[in-house]
mmCIF file of C-alpha atoms in Angstrom:
data_model
loop_
_atom_site.group_PDB
_atom_site.id
_atom_site.type_symbol
_atom_site.label_atom_id
_atom_site.label_comp_id
_atom_site.label_asym_id
_atom_site.label_seq_id
_atom_site.Cartn_x
_atom_site.Cartn_y
_atom_site.Cartn_z
ATOM 1 C CA MET A 1 53.674 46.215 136.643
ATOM 2 C CA ALA A 2 55.161 46.065 140.341
ATOM 3 C CA LEU A 3 54.104 42.454 140.805
ATOM 4 C CA LEU A 4 55.674 41.813 136.807
ATOM 5 C CA TRP A 5 58.856 44.043 137.654
ATOM 6 C CA ARG A 6 59.495 41.977 140.758
ATOM 7 C CA ARG A 7 58.722 38.389 139.378
ATOM 8 C CA GLN A 8 61.266 39.375 136.980
ATOM 9 C CA SER A 9 63.976 40.211 139.733
ATOM 10 C CA VAL A 10 65.626 36.811 140.403
ATOM 11 C CA LEU A 11 68.107 37.700 142.847
ATOM 12 C CA PRO A 12 67.157 39.364 145.869
ATOM 13 C CA GLY A 13 67.955 42.872 146.905
ATOM 14 C CA PHE A 14 67.831 44.275 143.533
ATOM 15 C CA GLY A 15 65.780 47.231 144.551
ATOM 16 C CA LEU A 16 68.447 48.380 147.107
ATOM 17 C CA ALA A 17 71.790 47.543 144.637
ATOM 18 C CA MET A 18 69.898 49.337 141.713
ATOM 19 C CA GLY A 19 68.973 52.314 144.060
ATOM 20 C CA ILE A 20 72.981 52.668 144.999
ATOM 21 C CA THR A 21 73.804 51.960 141.443
ATOM 22 C CA VAL A 22 72.039 54.516 140.154
ATOM 23 C CA THR A 23 72.805 56.873 142.777
ATOM 24 C CA TYR A 24 76.722 56.828 142.905
ATOM 25 C CA LEU A 25 76.501 56.498 138.599
ATOM 26 C CA SER A 26 74.062 60.318 138.947
ATOM 27 C CA LEU A 27 76.776 61.623 141.576
ATOM 28 C CA LEU A 28 80.082 60.626 139.971
ATOM 29 C CA VAL A 29 78.912 61.105 136.237
ATOM 30 C CA LEU A 30 75.770 63.112 135.350
ATOM 31 C CA VAL A 31 75.450 65.115 137.307
ATOM 32 C CA PRO A 32 78.907 66.463 136.852
ATOM 33 C CA LEU A 33 78.079 66.205 133.135
ATOM 34 C CA SER A 34 74.569 67.787 132.880
ATOM 35 C CA MET A 35 76.357 70.788 134.440
ATOM 36 C CA ILE A 36 78.750 71.485 131.450
ATOM 37 C CA PHE A 37 75.624 71.799 129.544
ATOM 38 C CA LEU A 38 73.859 74.092 131.511
ATOM 39 C CA LYS A 39 76.712 76.120 131.821
ATOM 40 C CA THR A 40 77.272 76.000 127.936
ATOM 41 C CA ALA A 41 73.248 76.797 127.909
ATOM 42 C CA THR A 42 73.890 80.506 129.504
ATOM 43 C CA LEU A 43 74.999 81.189 126.106
ATOM 44 C CA GLN A 44 73.349 82.054 122.870
ATOM 45 C CA PRO A 45 73.624 79.401 119.709
ATOM 46 C CA ALA A 46 75.616 81.982 117.724
ATOM 47 C CA GLU A 47 78.134 82.376 120.980
ATOM 48 C CA ILE A 48 78.542 78.313 120.583
ATOM 49 C CA TRP A 49 78.663 78.357 116.935
ATOM 50 C CA ALA A 50 81.488 81.590 117.809
ATOM 51 C CA VAL A 51 83.436 79.562 120.175
ATOM 52 C CA VAL A 52 83.421 76.007 118.495
ATOM 53 C CA THR A 53 83.939 77.314 114.772
ATOM 54 C CA SER A 54 86.900 79.977 115.782
ATOM 55 C CA PRO A 55 89.672 79.254 114.316
ATOM 56 C CA ARG A 56 91.984 77.945 116.846
ATOM 57 C CA ALA A 57 89.447 75.998 118.201
ATOM 58 C CA VAL A 58 88.953 74.299 114.626
ATOM 59 C CA ALA A 59 92.663 73.968 114.447
ATOM 60 C CA SER A 60 92.834 72.123 117.501
ATOM 61 C CA LEU A 61 90.252 70.146 117.130
ATOM 62 C CA LYS A 62 91.837 68.798 113.514
ATOM 63 C CA MET A 63 95.379 68.524 115.320
ATOM 64 C CA SER A 64 93.337 66.324 118.366
ATOM 65 C CA PHE A 65 91.136 64.216 115.627
ATOM 66 C CA SER A 66 93.966 63.666 113.072
ATOM 67 C CA ALA A 67 96.894 62.708 115.243
ATOM 68 C CA SER A 68 94.278 60.162 116.936
ATOM 69 C CA ILE A 69 93.562 58.679 113.971
ATOM 70 C CA ILE A 70 96.906 57.967 112.764
ATOM 71 C CA ALA A 71 97.980 56.642 116.138
ATOM 72 C CA ALA A 72 95.284 54.766 116.732
ATOM 73 C CA GLY A 73 96.036 53.125 113.197
ATOM 74 C CA ILE A 74 99.702 52.335 114.234
ATOM 75 C CA ASN A 75 98.912 50.915 117.466
ATOM 76 C CA ALA A 76 96.502 48.293 115.477
ATOM 77 C CA VAL A 77 99.078 47.402 113.460
ATOM 78 C CA PHE A 78 102.054 47.024 115.961
ATOM 79 C CA GLY A 79 99.658 46.212 118.936
ATOM 80 C CA VAL A 80 98.398 43.151 116.971
ATOM 81 C CA LEU A 81 101.842 42.223 116.504
ATOM 82 C CA VAL A 82 102.728 42.608 120.120
ATOM 83 C CA ALA A 83 100.113 40.358 121.121
ATOM 84 C CA TRP A 84 100.872 37.699 119.016
ATOM 85 C CA VAL A 85 104.397 37.833 120.476
ATOM 86 C CA LEU A 86 102.507 37.378 123.703
ATOM 87 C CA VAL A 87 100.374 34.455 122.938
ATOM 88 C CA ARG A 88 102.235 32.134 120.669
ATOM 89 C CA TYR A 89 106.175 32.830 121.661
ATOM 90 C CA SER A 90 107.982 31.886 124.658
ATOM 91 C CA PHE A 91 111.381 33.680 125.630
ATOM 92 C CA PRO A 92 113.061 34.423 128.623
ATOM 93 C CA GLY A 93 111.911 38.470 130.110
ATOM 94 C CA LYS A 94 107.868 37.352 128.608
ATOM 95 C CA SER A 95 106.127 38.324 131.929
ATOM 96 C CA ILE A 96 108.274 41.909 131.923
ATOM 97 C CA VAL A 97 106.792 42.574 128.137
ATOM 98 C CA ASP A 98 103.422 41.893 128.928
ATOM 99 C CA ALA A 99 103.907 44.101 132.239
ATOM 100 C CA LEU A 100 105.474 46.861 130.070
ATOM 101 C CA VAL A 101 102.195 47.014 128.014
ATOM 102 C CA ASP A 102 100.491 47.898 130.587
ATOM 103 C CA LEU A 103 102.425 50.660 132.221
ATOM 104 C CA PRO A 104 100.419 53.066 130.570
ATOM 105 C CA PHE A 105 97.415 52.363 132.123
ATOM 106 C CA ALA A 106 99.460 52.962 135.665
ATOM 107 C CA LEU A 107 102.384 55.803 134.755
ATOM 108 C CA PRO A 108 100.396 58.848 135.519
ATOM 109 C CA THR A 109 100.038 60.973 131.756
ATOM 110 C CA ALA A 110 101.969 64.185 132.825
ATOM 111 C CA VAL A 111 105.077 61.696 133.617
ATOM 112 C CA GLY A 112 104.717 59.508 130.700
ATOM 113 C CA GLY A 113 104.806 63.100 128.832
ATOM 114 C CA ILE A 114 107.953 64.125 130.476
ATOM 115 C CA ALA A 115 109.832 60.982 129.713
ATOM 116 C CA LEU A 116 108.822 61.001 125.675
ATOM 117 C CA THR A 117 109.962 64.740 125.477
ATOM 118 C CA ALA A 118 113.485 64.059 127.167
ATOM 119 C CA ILE A 119 113.308 61.259 124.814
ATOM 120 C CA TYR A 120 112.913 62.674 121.655
ATOM 121 C CA ALA A 121 114.133 66.520 122.247
ATOM 122 C CA GLN A 122 117.050 67.250 120.421
ATOM 123 C CA GLN A 123 119.294 66.097 122.427
ATOM 124 C CA GLY A 124 117.427 63.063 123.833
ATOM 125 C CA TRP A 125 118.427 59.774 123.355
ATOM 126 C CA VAL A 126 116.086 58.850 120.427
ATOM 127 C CA GLY A 127 116.064 63.059 118.945
ATOM 128 C CA ARG A 128 120.026 63.444 118.653
ATOM 129 C CA PHE A 129 119.683 60.983 115.848
ATOM 130 C CA LEU A 130 116.828 62.623 114.062
ATOM 131 C CA TYR A 131 117.082 66.001 114.227
ATOM 132 C CA PRO A 132 120.227 65.378 111.679
ATOM 133 C CA LEU A 133 117.480 63.973 109.725
ATOM 134 C CA GLY A 134 115.359 66.968 109.540
ATOM 135 C CA ILE A 135 112.877 65.023 111.594
ATOM 136 C CA GLN A 136 111.663 66.836 114.366
ATOM 137 C CA SER A 137 109.969 64.628 116.664
ATOM 138 C CA ALA A 138 109.662 66.728 119.507
ATOM 139 C CA PHE A 139 107.635 69.718 119.602
ATOM 140 C CA SER A 140 105.691 68.911 116.112
ATOM 141 C CA ARG A 141 102.556 67.110 115.050
ATOM 142 C CA LEU A 142 104.846 64.536 115.114
ATOM 143 C CA GLY A 143 105.627 64.594 118.803
ATOM 144 C CA VAL A 144 101.805 64.503 119.276
ATOM 145 C CA VAL A 145 101.315 61.354 117.007
ATOM 146 C CA ILE A 146 104.043 59.974 119.352
ATOM 147 C CA ALA A 147 102.435 60.936 122.962
ATOM 148 C CA LEU A 148 98.957 59.888 121.998
ATOM 149 C CA THR A 149 100.792 55.999 120.559
ATOM 150 C CA PHE A 150 102.239 55.801 124.060
ATOM 151 C CA VAL A 151 99.224 56.163 125.580
ATOM 152 C CA GLY A 152 96.799 53.883 123.368
ATOM 153 C CA LEU A 153 98.586 51.244 122.787
ATOM 154 C CA PRO A 154 97.749 49.078 125.588
ATOM 155 C CA PHE A 155 94.152 48.618 124.409
ATOM 156 C CA VAL A 156 94.249 47.007 121.214
ATOM 157 C CA VAL A 157 96.994 44.558 122.859
ATOM 158 C CA ARG A 158 94.772 43.906 125.453
ATOM 159 C CA THR A 159 91.553 43.422 122.915
ATOM 160 C CA VAL A 160 93.208 41.033 120.952
ATOM 161 C CA GLN A 161 95.115 39.221 123.001
ATOM 162 C CA PRO A 162 92.308 37.290 124.746
ATOM 163 C CA VAL A 163 90.758 36.318 120.759
ATOM 164 C CA MET A 164 94.041 35.449 120.143
ATOM 165 C CA GLU A 165 94.707 32.813 122.667
ATOM 166 C CA GLU A 166 91.485 30.982 121.997
ATOM 167 C CA LEU A 167 92.081 30.512 118.413
ATOM 168 C CA GLU A 168 93.719 27.040 117.663
ATOM 169 C CA VAL A 169 97.293 26.677 116.086
ATOM 170 C CA ASP A 170 95.906 23.597 114.167
ATOM 171 C CA GLN A 171 94.366 25.511 111.234
ATOM 172 C CA GLU A 172 97.437 27.238 110.717
ATOM 173 C CA GLU A 173 99.663 24.757 110.562
ATOM 174 C CA ALA A 174 97.427 22.502 108.095
ATOM 175 C CA ALA A 175 97.430 25.259 105.732
ATOM 176 C CA ALA A 176 101.041 25.557 106.059
ATOM 177 C CA SER A 177 101.757 22.243 105.534
ATOM 178 C CA LEU A 178 99.355 22.213 102.309
ATOM 179 C CA GLY A 179 100.989 24.754 100.969
ATOM 180 C CA ALA A 180 99.852 28.354 102.066
ATOM 181 C CA GLY A 181 102.006 31.152 102.631
ATOM 182 C CA ARG A 182 102.718 33.504 105.693
ATOM 183 C CA PHE A 183 100.580 35.959 104.767
ATOM 184 C CA ARG A 184 97.803 33.897 103.383
ATOM 185 C CA ILE A 185 97.365 32.112 106.982
ATOM 186 C CA PHE A 186 97.031 35.682 108.207
ATOM 187 C CA ARG A 187 95.028 37.216 105.786
ATOM 188 C CA SER A 188 92.749 34.195 105.389
ATOM 189 C CA ILE A 189 92.758 31.903 108.462
ATOM 190 C CA LEU A 190 93.632 34.518 111.585
ATOM 191 C CA LEU A 191 93.078 37.924 109.939
ATOM 192 C CA PRO A 192 88.962 37.086 110.000
ATOM 193 C CA SER A 193 88.853 35.930 113.384
ATOM 194 C CA LEU A 194 90.896 39.167 115.162
ATOM 195 C CA TRP A 195 89.444 41.687 112.646
ATOM 196 C CA PRO A 196 86.154 42.307 115.132
ATOM 197 C CA SER A 197 88.708 42.542 118.141
ATOM 198 C CA ILE A 198 91.180 44.751 115.757
ATOM 199 C CA LEU A 199 88.429 47.296 115.191
ATOM 200 C CA THR A 200 87.203 47.329 118.737
ATOM 201 C CA GLY A 201 90.917 48.206 119.755
ATOM 202 C CA PHE A 202 91.602 50.633 117.498
ATOM 203 C CA ALA A 203 88.729 52.250 118.724
ATOM 204 C CA MET A 204 89.046 52.483 121.992
ATOM 205 C CA SER A 205 92.278 53.783 121.161
ATOM 206 C CA PHE A 206 90.931 56.657 119.404
ATOM 207 C CA ALA A 207 88.617 57.419 122.137
ATOM 208 C CA ARG A 208 91.737 57.391 124.584
ATOM 209 C CA ALA A 209 93.917 59.758 122.701
ATOM 210 C CA PHE A 210 91.226 62.067 121.768
ATOM 211 C CA GLY A 211 90.691 63.454 125.356
ATOM 212 C CA GLU A 212 93.842 62.963 125.912
ATOM 213 C CA TYR A 213 95.786 66.170 127.729
ATOM 214 C CA GLY A 214 98.680 65.044 130.203
ATOM 215 C CA SER A 215 101.144 63.650 128.172
ATOM 216 C CA VAL A 216 100.701 65.654 124.817
ATOM 217 C CA VAL A 217 100.938 69.094 126.573
ATOM 218 C CA PHE A 218 104.931 68.746 126.971
ATOM 219 C CA ILE A 219 105.905 67.053 123.581
ATOM 220 C CA SER A 220 103.684 68.801 121.397
ATOM 221 C CA GLY A 221 104.885 72.149 122.203
ATOM 222 C CA ASN A 222 101.474 74.100 122.164
ATOM 223 C CA MET A 223 102.350 76.436 118.947
ATOM 224 C CA PRO A 224 97.849 77.756 118.616
ATOM 225 C CA LEU A 225 96.762 76.791 114.730
ATOM 226 C CA LYS A 226 100.152 74.138 114.733
ATOM 227 C CA THR A 227 100.220 71.780 117.372
ATOM 228 C CA GLU A 228 97.565 72.801 120.116
ATOM 229 C CA ILE A 229 95.038 70.153 120.654
ATOM 230 C CA THR A 230 91.286 70.998 122.095
ATOM 231 C CA PRO A 231 91.974 69.815 125.993
ATOM 232 C CA LEU A 232 94.197 72.421 126.352
ATOM 233 C CA VAL A 233 91.971 75.468 124.219
ATOM 234 C CA ILE A 234 89.750 74.078 126.964
ATOM 235 C CA MET A 235 92.548 74.448 129.572
ATOM 236 C CA THR A 236 93.841 78.335 128.144
ATOM 237 C CA LYS A 237 90.207 79.437 128.444
ATOM 238 C CA LEU A 238 89.760 78.269 132.037
ATOM 239 C CA GLU A 239 92.540 79.752 132.704
ATOM 240 C CA GLN A 240 91.305 83.291 131.121
ATOM 241 C CA TYR A 241 88.002 82.774 133.089
ATOM 242 C CA ASP A 242 86.085 82.394 130.031
ATOM 243 C CA TYR A 243 84.126 79.432 131.635
ATOM 244 C CA ALA A 244 81.149 79.879 129.553
ATOM 245 C CA GLY A 245 83.194 79.151 125.989
ATOM 246 C CA ALA A 246 85.827 76.222 128.103
ATOM 247 C CA THR A 247 82.333 74.176 128.675
ATOM 248 C CA ALA A 248 81.110 75.143 125.234
ATOM 249 C CA LEU A 249 84.381 73.171 123.765
ATOM 250 C CA ALA A 250 83.818 70.484 126.231
ATOM 251 C CA MET A 251 79.927 70.362 125.267
ATOM 252 C CA LEU A 252 81.746 68.940 121.616
ATOM 253 C CA MET A 253 84.279 66.975 123.219
ATOM 254 C CA LEU A 254 81.541 65.165 125.363
ATOM 255 C CA LEU A 255 79.266 64.575 121.873
ATOM 256 C CA CYS A 256 82.155 63.245 120.409
ATOM 257 C CA SER A 257 82.961 61.171 123.117
ATOM 258 C CA PHE A 258 79.449 59.790 123.155
ATOM 259 C CA VAL A 259 79.360 58.650 119.572
ATOM 260 C CA LEU A 260 83.016 56.845 120.012
ATOM 261 C CA LEU A 261 81.405 54.905 123.038
ATOM 262 C CA PHE A 262 78.100 53.975 121.276
ATOM 263 C CA LEU A 263 80.532 52.518 117.921
ATOM 264 C CA ILE A 264 82.435 51.080 120.776
ATOM 265 C CA ASN A 265 79.759 49.278 122.299
ATOM 266 C CA ARG A 266 78.190 48.087 118.716
ATOM 267 C CA LEU A 267 81.481 46.763 118.094
ATOM 268 C CA GLN A 268 81.964 44.599 120.937
ATOM 269 C CA ALA A 269 78.177 43.490 120.530
ATOM 270 C CA TRP A 270 78.999 42.655 116.843
ATOM 271 C CA SER A 271 82.333 40.911 118.128
ATOM 272 C CA GLY A 272 80.747 38.973 120.266
ATOM 273 C CA ALA A 273 77.997 37.439 118.291
ATOM 274 C CA ARG A 274 80.554 36.782 115.728
ATOM 275 C CA MET A 275 82.655 34.841 117.741
ATOM 276 C CA SER A 276 79.527 33.101 119.303
ATOM 277 C CA SER A 277 78.153 32.196 115.676
ATOM 278 C CA ARG A 278 81.288 30.432 114.586
ATOM 279 C CA SER A 279 83.408 28.150 116.747
ATOM 280 C CA PRO A 280 87.322 29.056 117.495
ATOM 281 C CA VAL A 281 88.975 26.146 114.792
ATOM 282 C CA GLU A 282 86.174 27.533 111.794
ATOM 283 C CA ALA A 283 87.563 29.844 109.708
ATOM 284 C CA PRO A 284 87.697 30.473 105.930
ATOM 285 C CA ARG A 285 89.791 28.197 103.915
ATOM 286 C CA PRO A 286 91.844 30.019 101.320
ATOM 287 C CA ALA A 287 92.950 29.058 96.981
ATOM 288 C CA ALA A 288 96.286 28.048 98.247
ATOM 289 C CA VAL A 289 95.352 25.125 101.044
ATOM 290 C CA GLY A 290 92.741 24.492 98.782
ATOM 291 C CA ALA A 291 95.192 23.999 95.715
ATOM 292 C CA GLY A 292 97.615 22.326 97.792
ATOM 293 C CA ALA A 293 94.628 19.705 99.660
ATOM 294 C CA SER A 294 94.106 18.415 95.688
ATOM 295 C CA GLY A 295 97.719 18.133 95.167
ATOM 296 C CA ALA A 296 98.474 16.346 98.129
ATOM 297 C CA SER A 297 95.716 14.018 97.642
ATOM 298 C CA GLY A 298 97.231 13.758 93.670
ATOM 299 C CA ALA A 299 100.549 12.752 95.440
ATOM 300 C CA GLY A 300 98.927 10.398 97.916
ATOM 301 C CA ALA A 301 97.217 8.453 95.069
ATOM 302 C CA GLY A 302 99.976 8.178 93.180
ATOM 303 C CA ALA A 303 102.479 7.003 96.192
ATOM 304 C CA PRO A 304 100.508 3.413 95.872
ATOM 305 C CA GLY A 305 101.572 2.850 92.102
ATOM 306 C CA VAL A 306 105.227 3.571 93.256
ATOM 307 C CA ALA A 307 105.044 0.955 96.357
ATOM 308 C CA SER A 308 103.546 -1.397 93.448
#
């Protein structure tokens, strides 16, 4: 068995590198996360169930889940649009716009939350126009969605952008010359190739939003049973020295994170297999293109008669 393992190790130093990797990941990831399960194990199953099914916990889970789904859906639409503009157009300040996409990555989430609150509050730059219309953007559910959309946008853009850069424009131009409309071209030619990366970006944006705390805590208003998110409930229990209850909710969110990571990995594997099984220029031919092609051939056939 040891000989077989050694034969499979092509590069030298595999044992040392593998040992350092496992130790590093264990100290930073596995050991801290295992403490959540150990601390939660001090509670009885009935006590754990009572914590995770309490009205405040259930309301916070619904708030986190629904707001994350909405924010990820918004990013899936507008993230594709941003990636399209960055890939297909050249304009002054393009590098600045491209850098702004990564700003939520570099900006501390608390700073982002304060900035969003100042902008969307009743006297803010945007809020002063929304409140007269009856739209409360800050200290409401809408504020939570705005904050989660802010932190999740880069995931969709940076996932779709590399795939879009590899797509050739020849088929799009050919389809347009044969009579296909823009929506038809996008739906029949571009979307099949972009769909796996859009799903991956959606899942990553949702996973990021589901565990967000810093940018939401300021703009949400933190009203129990209304705008309170699950990480805030965990922080409240820690402040009340209810460590077992906090770890019970943390374990629930950890299990949800494992499921999300598994789905993201499956989506990425499916996306890679889909892109490798078809060349970048392959795409299904829309019916409009086929009809246009036959019309074009008919016109071409009639051309010699006119010439003669």
